[in-house]
PDB file of C-alpha atoms and ligand atoms in Angstrom:
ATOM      1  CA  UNK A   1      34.805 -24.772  -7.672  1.00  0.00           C
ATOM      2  CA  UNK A   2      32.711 -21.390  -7.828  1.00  0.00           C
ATOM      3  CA  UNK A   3      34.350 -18.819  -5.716  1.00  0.00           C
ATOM      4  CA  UNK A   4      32.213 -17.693  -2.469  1.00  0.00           C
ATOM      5  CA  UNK A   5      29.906 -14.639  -2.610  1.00  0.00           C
ATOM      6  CA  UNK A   6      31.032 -11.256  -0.914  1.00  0.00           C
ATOM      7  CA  UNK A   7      28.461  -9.217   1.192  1.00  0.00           C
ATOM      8  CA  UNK A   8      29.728  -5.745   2.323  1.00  0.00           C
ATOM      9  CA  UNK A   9      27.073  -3.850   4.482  1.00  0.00           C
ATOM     10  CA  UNK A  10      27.229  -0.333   5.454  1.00  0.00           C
ATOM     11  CA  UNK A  11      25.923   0.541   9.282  1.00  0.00           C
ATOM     12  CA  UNK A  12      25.061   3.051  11.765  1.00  0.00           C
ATOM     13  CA  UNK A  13      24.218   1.799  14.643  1.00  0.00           C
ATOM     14  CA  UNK A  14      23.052  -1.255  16.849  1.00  0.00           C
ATOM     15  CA  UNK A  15      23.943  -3.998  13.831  1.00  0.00           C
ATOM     16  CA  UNK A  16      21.043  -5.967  14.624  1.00  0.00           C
ATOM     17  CA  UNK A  17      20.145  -6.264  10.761  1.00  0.00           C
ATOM     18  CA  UNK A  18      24.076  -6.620  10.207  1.00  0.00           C
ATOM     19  CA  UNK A  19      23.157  -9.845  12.812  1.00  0.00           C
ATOM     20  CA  UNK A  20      20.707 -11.625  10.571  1.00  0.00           C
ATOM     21  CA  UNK A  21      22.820 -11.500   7.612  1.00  0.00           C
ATOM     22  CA  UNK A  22      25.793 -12.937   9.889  1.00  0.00           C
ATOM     23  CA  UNK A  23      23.823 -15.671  10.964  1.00  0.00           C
ATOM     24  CA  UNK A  24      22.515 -16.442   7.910  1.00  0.00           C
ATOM     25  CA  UNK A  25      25.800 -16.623   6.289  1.00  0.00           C
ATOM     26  CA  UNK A  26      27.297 -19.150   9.233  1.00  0.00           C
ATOM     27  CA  UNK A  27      24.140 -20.993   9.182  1.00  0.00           C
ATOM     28  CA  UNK A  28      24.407 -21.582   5.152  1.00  0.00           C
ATOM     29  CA  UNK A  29      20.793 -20.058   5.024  1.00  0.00           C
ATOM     30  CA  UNK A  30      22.971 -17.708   2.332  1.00  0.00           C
ATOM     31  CA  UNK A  31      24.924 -20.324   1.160  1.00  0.00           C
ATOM     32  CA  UNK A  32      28.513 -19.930  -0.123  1.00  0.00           C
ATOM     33  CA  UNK A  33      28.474 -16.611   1.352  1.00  0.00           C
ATOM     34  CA  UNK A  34      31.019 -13.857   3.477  1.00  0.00           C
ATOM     35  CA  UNK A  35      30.523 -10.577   4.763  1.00  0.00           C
ATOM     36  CA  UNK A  36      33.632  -8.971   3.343  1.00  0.00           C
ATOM     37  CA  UNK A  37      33.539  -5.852   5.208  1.00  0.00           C
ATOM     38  CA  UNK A  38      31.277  -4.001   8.259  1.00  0.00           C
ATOM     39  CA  UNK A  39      31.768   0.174   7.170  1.00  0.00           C
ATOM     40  CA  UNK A  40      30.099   2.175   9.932  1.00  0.00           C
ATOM     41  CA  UNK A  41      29.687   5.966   9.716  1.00  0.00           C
ATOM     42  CA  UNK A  42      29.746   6.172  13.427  1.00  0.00           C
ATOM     43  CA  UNK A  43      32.351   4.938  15.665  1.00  0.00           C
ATOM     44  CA  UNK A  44      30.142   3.695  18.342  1.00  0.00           C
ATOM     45  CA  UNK A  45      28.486   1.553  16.000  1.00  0.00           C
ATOM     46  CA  UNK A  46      27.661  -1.284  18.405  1.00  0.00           C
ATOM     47  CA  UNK A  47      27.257  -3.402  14.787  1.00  0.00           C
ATOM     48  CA  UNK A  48      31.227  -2.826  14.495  1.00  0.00           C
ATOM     49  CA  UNK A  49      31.337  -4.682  17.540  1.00  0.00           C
ATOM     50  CA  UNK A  50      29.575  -6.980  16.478  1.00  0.00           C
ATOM     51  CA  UNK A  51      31.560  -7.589  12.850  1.00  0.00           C
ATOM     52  CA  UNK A  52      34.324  -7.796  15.151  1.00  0.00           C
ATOM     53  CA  UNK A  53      33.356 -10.530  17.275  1.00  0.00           C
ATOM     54  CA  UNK A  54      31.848 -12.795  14.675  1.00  0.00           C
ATOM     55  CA  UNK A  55      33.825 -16.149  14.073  1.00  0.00           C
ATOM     56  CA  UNK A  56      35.936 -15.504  12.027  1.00  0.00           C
ATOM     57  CA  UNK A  57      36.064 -11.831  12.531  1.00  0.00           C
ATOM     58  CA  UNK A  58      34.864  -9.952   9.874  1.00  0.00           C
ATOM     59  CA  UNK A  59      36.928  -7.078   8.674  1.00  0.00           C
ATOM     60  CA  UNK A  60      35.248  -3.243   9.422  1.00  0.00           C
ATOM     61  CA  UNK A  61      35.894   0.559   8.669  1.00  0.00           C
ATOM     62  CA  UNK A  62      35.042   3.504   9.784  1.00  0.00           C
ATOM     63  CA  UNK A  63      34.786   6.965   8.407  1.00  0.00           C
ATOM     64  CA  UNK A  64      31.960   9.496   9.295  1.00  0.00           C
ATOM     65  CA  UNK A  65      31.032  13.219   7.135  1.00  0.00           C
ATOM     66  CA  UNK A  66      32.218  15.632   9.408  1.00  0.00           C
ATOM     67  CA  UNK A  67      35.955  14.031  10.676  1.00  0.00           C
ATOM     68  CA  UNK A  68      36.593  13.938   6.900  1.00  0.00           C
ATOM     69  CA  UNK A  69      35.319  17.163   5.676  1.00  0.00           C
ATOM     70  CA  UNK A  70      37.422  18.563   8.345  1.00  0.00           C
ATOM     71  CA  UNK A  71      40.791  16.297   7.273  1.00  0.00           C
ATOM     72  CA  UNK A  72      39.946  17.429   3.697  1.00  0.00           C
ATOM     73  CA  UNK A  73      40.019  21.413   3.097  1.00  0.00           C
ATOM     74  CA  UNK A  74      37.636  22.183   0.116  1.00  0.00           C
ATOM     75  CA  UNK A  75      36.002  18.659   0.373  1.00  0.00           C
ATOM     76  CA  UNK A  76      32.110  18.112  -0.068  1.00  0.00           C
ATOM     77  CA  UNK A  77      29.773  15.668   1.033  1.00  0.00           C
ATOM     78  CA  UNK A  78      29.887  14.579  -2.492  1.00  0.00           C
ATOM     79  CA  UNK A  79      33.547  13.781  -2.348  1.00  0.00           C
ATOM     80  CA  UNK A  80      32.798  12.035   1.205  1.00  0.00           C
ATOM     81  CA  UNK A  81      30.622   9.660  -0.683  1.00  0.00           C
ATOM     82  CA  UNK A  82      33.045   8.646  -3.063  1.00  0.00           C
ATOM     83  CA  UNK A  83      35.847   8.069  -0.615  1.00  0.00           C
ATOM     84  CA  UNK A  84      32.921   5.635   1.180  1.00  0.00           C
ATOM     85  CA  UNK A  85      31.982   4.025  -2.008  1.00  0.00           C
ATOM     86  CA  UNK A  86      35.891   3.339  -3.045  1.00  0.00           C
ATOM     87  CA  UNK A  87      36.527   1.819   0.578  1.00  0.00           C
ATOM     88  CA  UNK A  88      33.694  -0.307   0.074  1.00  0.00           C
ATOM     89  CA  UNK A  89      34.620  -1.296  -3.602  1.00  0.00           C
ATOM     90  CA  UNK A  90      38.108  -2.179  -2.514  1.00  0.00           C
ATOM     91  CA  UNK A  91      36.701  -5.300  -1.419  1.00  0.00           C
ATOM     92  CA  UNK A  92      35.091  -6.150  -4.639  1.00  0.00           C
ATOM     93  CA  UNK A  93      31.663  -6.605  -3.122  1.00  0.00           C
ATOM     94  CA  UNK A  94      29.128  -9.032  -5.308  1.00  0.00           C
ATOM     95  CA  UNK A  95      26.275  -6.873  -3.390  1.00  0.00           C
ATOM     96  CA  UNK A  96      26.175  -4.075  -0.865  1.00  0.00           C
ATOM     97  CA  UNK A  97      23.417  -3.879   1.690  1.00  0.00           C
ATOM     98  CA  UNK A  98      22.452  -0.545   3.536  1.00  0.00           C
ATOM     99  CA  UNK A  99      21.190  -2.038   6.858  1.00  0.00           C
ATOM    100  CA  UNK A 100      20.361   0.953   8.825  1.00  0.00           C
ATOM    101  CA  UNK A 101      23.016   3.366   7.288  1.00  0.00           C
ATOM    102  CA  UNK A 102      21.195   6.482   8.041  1.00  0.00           C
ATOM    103  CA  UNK A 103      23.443   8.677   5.492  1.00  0.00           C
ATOM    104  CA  UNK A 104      21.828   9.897   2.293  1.00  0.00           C
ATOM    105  CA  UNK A 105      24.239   8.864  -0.622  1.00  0.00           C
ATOM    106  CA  UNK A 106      24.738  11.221  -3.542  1.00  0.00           C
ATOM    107  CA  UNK A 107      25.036  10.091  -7.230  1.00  0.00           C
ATOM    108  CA  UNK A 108      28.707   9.633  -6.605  1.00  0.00           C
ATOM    109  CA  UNK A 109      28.741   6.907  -4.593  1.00  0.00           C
ATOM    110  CA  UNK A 110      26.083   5.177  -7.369  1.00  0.00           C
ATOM    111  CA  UNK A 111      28.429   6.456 -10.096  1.00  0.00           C
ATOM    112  CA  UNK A 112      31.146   4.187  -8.319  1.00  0.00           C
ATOM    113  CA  UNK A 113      29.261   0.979  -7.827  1.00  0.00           C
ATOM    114  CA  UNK A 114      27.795   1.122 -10.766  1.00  0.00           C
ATOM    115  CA  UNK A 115      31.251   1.466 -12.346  1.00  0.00           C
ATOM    116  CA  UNK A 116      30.826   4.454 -13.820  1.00  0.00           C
ATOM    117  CA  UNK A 117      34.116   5.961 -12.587  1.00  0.00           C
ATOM    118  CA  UNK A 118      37.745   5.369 -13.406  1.00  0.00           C
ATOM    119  CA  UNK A 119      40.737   4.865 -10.978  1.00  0.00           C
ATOM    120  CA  UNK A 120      40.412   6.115  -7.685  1.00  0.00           C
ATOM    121  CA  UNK A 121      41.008   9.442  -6.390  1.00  0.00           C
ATOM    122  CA  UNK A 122      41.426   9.140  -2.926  1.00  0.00           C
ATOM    123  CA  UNK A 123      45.292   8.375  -2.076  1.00  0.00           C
ATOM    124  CA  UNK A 124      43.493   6.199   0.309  1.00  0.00           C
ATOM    125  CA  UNK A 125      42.970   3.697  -1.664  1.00  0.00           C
ATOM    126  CA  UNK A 126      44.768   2.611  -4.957  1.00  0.00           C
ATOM    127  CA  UNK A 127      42.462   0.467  -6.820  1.00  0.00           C
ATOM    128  CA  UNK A 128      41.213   0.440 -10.477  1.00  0.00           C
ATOM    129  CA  UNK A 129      37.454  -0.112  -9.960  1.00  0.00           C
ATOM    130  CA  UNK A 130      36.513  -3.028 -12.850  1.00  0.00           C
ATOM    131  CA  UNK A 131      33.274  -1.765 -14.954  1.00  0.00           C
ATOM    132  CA  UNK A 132      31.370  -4.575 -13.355  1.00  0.00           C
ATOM    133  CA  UNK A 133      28.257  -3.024 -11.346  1.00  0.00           C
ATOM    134  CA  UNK A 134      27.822  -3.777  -7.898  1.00  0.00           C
ATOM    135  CA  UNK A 135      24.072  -3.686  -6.572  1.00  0.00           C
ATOM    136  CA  UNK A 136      23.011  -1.596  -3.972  1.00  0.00           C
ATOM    137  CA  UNK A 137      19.695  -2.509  -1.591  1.00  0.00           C
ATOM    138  CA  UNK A 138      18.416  -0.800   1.050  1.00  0.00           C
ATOM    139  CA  UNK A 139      16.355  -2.237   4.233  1.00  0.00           C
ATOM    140  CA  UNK A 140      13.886   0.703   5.113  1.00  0.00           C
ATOM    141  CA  UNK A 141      11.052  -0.213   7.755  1.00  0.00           C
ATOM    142  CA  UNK A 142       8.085   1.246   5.437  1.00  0.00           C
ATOM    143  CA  UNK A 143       6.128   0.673   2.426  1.00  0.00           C
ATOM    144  CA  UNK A 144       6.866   1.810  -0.802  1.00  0.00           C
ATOM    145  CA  UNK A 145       6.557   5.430  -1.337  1.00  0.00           C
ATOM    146  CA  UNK A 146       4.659   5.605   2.463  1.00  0.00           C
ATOM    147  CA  UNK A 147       7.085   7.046   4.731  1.00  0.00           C
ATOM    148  CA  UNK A 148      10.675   7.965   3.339  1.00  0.00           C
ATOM    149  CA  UNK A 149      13.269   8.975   4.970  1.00  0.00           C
ATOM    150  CA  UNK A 150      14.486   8.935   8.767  1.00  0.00           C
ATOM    151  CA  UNK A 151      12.156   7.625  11.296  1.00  0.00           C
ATOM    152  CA  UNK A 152       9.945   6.285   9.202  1.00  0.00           C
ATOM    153  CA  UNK A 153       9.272   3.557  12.223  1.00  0.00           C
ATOM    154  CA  UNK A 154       7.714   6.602  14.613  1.00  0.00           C
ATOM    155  CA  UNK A 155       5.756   8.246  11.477  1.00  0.00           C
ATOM    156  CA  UNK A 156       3.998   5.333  10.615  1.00  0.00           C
ATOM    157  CA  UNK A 157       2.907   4.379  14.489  1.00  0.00           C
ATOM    158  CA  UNK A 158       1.454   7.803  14.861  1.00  0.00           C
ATOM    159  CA  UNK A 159      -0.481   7.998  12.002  1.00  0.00           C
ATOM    160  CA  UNK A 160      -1.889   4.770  13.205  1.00  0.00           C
ATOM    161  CA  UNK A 161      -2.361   6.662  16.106  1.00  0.00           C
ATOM    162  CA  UNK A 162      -4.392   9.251  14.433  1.00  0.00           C
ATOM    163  CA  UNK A 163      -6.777   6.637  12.620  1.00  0.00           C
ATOM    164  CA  UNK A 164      -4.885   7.460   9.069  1.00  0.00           C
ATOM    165  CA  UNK A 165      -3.402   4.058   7.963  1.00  0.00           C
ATOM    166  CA  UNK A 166      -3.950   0.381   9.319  1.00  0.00           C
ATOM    167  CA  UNK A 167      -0.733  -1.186   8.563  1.00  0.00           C
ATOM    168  CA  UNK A 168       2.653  -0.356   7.155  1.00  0.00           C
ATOM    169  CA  UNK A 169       5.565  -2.803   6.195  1.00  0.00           C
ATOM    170  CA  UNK A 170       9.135  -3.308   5.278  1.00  0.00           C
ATOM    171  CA  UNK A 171      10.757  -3.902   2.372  1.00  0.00           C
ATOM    172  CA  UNK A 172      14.371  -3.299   0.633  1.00  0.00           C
ATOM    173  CA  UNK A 173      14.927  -1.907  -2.448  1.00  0.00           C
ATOM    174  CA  UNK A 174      17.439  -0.819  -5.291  1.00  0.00           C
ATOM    175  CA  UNK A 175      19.155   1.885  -4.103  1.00  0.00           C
ATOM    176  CA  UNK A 176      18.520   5.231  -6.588  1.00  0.00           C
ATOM    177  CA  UNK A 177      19.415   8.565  -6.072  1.00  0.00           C
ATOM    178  CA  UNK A 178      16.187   9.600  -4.705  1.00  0.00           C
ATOM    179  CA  UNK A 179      15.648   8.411  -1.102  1.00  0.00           C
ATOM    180  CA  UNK A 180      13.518   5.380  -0.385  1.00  0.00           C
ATOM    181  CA  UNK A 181      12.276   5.661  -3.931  1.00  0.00           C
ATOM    182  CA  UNK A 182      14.285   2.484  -5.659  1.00  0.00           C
ATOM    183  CA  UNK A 183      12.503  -0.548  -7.291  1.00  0.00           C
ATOM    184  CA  UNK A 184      11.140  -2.299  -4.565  1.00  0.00           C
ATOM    185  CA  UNK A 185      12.979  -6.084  -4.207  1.00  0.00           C
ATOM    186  CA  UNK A 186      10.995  -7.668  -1.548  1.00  0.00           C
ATOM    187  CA  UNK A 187       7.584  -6.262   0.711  1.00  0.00           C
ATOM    188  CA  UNK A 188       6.465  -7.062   4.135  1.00  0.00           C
ATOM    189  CA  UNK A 189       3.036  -5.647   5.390  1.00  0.00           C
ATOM    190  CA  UNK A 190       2.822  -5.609   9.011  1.00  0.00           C
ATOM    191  CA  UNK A 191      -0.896  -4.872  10.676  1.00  0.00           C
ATOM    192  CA  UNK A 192      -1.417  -2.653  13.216  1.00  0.00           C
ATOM    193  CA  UNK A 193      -3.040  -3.860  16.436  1.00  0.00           C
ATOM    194  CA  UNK A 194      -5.333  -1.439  18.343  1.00  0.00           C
ATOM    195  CA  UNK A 195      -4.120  -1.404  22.003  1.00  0.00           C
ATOM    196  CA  UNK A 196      -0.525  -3.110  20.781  1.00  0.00           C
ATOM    197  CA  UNK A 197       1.934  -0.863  22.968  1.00  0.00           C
ATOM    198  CA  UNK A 198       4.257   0.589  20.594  1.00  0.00           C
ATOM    199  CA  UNK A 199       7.543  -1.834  22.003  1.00  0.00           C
ATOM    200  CA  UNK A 200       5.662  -5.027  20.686  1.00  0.00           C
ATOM    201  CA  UNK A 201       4.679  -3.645  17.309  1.00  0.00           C
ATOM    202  CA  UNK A 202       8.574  -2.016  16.896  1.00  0.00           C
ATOM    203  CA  UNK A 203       9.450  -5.894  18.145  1.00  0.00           C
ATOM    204  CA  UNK A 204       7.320  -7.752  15.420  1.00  0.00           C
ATOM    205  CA  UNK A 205       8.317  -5.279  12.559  1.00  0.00           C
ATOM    206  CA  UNK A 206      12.073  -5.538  13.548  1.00  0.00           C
ATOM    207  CA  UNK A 207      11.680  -9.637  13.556  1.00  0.00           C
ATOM    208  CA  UNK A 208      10.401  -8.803   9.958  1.00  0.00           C
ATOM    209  CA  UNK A 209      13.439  -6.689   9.173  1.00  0.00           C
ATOM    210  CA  UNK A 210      15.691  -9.621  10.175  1.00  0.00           C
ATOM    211  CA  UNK A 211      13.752 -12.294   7.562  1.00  0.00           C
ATOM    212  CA  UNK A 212      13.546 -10.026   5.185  1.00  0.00           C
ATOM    213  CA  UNK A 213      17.023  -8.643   4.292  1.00  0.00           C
ATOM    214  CA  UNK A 214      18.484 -12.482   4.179  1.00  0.00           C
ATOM    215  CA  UNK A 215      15.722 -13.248   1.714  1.00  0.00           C
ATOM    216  CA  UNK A 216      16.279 -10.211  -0.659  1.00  0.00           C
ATOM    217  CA  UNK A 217      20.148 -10.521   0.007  1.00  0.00           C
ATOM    218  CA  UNK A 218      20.148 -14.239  -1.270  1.00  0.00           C
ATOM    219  CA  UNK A 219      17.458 -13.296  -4.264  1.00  0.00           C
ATOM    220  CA  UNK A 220      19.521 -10.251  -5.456  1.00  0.00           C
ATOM    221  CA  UNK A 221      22.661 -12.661  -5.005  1.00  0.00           C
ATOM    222  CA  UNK A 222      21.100 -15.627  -6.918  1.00  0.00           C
ATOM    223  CA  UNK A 223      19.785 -13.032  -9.567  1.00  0.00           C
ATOM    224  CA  UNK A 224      23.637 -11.756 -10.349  1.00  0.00           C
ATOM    225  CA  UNK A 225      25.959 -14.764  -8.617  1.00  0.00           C
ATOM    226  CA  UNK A 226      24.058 -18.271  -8.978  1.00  0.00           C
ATOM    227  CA  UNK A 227      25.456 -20.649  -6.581  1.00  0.00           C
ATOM    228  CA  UNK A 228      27.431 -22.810  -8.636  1.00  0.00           C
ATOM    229  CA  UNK A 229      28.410 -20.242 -11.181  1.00  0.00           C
ATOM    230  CA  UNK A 230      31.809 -19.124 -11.171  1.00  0.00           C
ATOM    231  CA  UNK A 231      31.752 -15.332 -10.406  1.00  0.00           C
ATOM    232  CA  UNK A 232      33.532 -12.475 -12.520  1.00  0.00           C
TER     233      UNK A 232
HETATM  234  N1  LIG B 301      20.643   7.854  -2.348  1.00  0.00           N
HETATM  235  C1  LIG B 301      20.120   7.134  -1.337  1.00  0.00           C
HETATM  236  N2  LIG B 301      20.732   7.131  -0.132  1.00  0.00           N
HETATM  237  C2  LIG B 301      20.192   6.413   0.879  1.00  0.00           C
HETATM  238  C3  LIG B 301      18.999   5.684   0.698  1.00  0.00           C
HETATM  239  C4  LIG B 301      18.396   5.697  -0.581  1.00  0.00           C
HETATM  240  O1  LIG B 301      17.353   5.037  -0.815  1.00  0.00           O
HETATM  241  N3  LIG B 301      18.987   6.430  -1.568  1.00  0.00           N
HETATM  242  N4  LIG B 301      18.437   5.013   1.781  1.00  0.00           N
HETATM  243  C5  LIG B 301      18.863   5.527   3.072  1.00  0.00           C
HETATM  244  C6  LIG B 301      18.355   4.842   4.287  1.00  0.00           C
HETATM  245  N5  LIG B 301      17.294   5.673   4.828  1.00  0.00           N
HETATM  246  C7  LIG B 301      16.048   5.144   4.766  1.00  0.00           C
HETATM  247  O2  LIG B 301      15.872   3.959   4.394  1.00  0.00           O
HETATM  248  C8  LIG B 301      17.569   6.993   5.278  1.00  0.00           C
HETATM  249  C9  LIG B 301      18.565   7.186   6.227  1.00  0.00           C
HETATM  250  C10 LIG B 301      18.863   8.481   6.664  1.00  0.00           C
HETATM  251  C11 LIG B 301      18.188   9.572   6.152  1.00  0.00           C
HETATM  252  C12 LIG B 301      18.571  10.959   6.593  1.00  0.00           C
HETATM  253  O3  LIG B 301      17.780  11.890   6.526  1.00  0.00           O
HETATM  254  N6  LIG B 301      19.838  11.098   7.005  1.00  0.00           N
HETATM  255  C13 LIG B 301      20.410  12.435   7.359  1.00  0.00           C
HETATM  256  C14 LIG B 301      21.259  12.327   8.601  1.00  0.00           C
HETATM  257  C15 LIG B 301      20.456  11.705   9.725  1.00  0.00           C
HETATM  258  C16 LIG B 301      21.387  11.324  10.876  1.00  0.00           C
HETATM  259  O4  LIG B 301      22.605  11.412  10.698  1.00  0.00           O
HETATM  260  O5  LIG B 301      20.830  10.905  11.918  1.00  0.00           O
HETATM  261  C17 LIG B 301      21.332  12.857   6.242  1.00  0.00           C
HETATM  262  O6  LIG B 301      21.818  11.970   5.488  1.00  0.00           O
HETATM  263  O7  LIG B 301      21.624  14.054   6.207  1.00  0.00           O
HETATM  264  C18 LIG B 301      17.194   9.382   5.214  1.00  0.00           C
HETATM  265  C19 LIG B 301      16.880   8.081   4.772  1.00  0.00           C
HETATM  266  C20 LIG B 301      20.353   5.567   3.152  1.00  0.00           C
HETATM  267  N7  LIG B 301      20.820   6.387   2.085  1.00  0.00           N
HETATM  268  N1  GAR B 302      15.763   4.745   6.714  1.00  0.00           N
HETATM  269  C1  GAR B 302      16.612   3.702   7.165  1.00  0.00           C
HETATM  270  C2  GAR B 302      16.142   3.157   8.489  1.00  0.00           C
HETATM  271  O1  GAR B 302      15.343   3.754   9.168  1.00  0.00           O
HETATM  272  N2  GAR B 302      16.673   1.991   8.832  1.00  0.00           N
HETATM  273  C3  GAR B 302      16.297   1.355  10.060  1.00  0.00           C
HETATM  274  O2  GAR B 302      17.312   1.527  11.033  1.00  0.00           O
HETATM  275  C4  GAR B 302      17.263   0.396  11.899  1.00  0.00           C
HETATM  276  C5  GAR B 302      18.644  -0.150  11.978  1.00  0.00           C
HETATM  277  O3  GAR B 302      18.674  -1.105  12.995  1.00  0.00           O
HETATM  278  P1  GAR B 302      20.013  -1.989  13.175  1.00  0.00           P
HETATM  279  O4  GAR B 302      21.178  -1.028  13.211  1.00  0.00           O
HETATM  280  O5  GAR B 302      19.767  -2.705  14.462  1.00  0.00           O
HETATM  281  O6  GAR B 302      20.109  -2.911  11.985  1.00  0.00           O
HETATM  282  C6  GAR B 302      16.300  -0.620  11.285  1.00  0.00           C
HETATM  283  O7  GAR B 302      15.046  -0.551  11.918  1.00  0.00           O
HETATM  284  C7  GAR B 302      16.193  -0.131   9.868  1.00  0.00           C
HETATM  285  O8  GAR B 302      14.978  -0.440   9.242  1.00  0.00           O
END
């Protein structure tokens, strides 16, 4: 009997992407599947709520920059990143999906998934990370190499605005170092539509988000975890 397929997804806010792949995993859309763990930079994370209230509840942690930097004299952002990526690889994750984390991740929290790095330094966590590399994907409302970074939603709309594109997209994609810039897994355009209020269009590309990240979730899954084939 192949063992089931762990999800962990890193948040920020509302969860609504966090949703889909929720759904999809109770509806057996990704079959064979759990999200292992909800981590959420901010408390108020409404998506922590919404880990939490999924049946059956789905475990979540917290830890944001600042609280940390200030509980750990001499720390850097760097070190914050590792301290993420060894909570996250405690629950030995078969993929880890960025759904609106709105943190930029240094090469030390890559280093870690990729297994790069030996036992654990945080006395947080004891663990001896296994050399097996966890993927990383990203869900960023753009299309490659068109708008990177924060806000890419309200950057895109306004250059509509000014006449300079006619559509934009969404896709997810490898998470590199450099932001927004990983292999692209799957692509969504989305058309503009002169005199579309700026609500509906933000309402058809979010629908777009919410297919999207199942289907690159269950391709990136299928590429590394076949259903059917026992995991390592
Ligand atoms: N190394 C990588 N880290 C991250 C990637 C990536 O591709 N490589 N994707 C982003 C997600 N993202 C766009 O898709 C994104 C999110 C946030 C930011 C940003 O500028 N964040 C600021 C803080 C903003 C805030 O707290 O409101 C920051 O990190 O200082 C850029 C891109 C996730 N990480
Ligand atoms: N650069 C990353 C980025 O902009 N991500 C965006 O944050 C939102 C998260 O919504 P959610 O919390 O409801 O899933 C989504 O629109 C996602 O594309």
């Amino acid at each position: 009997m192949a063992r089931r397929r762990r999800i962990a997804v890193l948040i920020s806010g509302s969860g609504t992407n966090l949703q889909a792949l929720i759904d999809a995993c109770a509806s057996g859309v990704l079959p064979h599947t759990d999200i292992s763990l909800v981590f959420s930079n901010r408390k108020a994370a409404y998506g922590l709520i919404r880990a939490a209230q999924a049946s059956p509840p789905i475990p979540t942690a917290y830890l944001a920059l600042q609280p940390y930097l200030k509980s750990h004299p001499n720390s850097t952002r760097e070190d914050y990143d590792e301290e993420v990526a060894w909570r996250v690889r405690k629950v030995s994750p078969d993929l880890v999906v960025l759904a609106g984390w709105m943190h930029v991740l240094s090469e030390r929290f890559l280093d870690v998934m990729e297994g790069k790095l030996g036992e654990a330094q945080s006395s947080d966590v004891s663990t001896t990370t296994e050399a097996r590399a966890i993927p990383v994907i990203n869900l960023h409302p753009a299309l490659p190499g068109a708008f990177d970074g924060a806000n890419a939603i309200d950057r895109a709309f306004e250059a509509f605005q000014r006449g300079e594109i006619a559509k934009t997209g969404v896709m997810v994609h490898k998470v590199v170092k450099e932001v927004d810039r990983g292999e692209p897994i799957l692509v969504q355009e989305i058309e503009f539509h002169d005199g579309e209020s700026k609500e509906n269009f933000e309402k058809r590309l979010h629908e777009t988000e919410w297919t999207i990240i199942v289907a690159a979730a269950k391709k990136v899954l299928e590429e590394y975890i076949p259903v059917g084939i026992d995991a390592p």
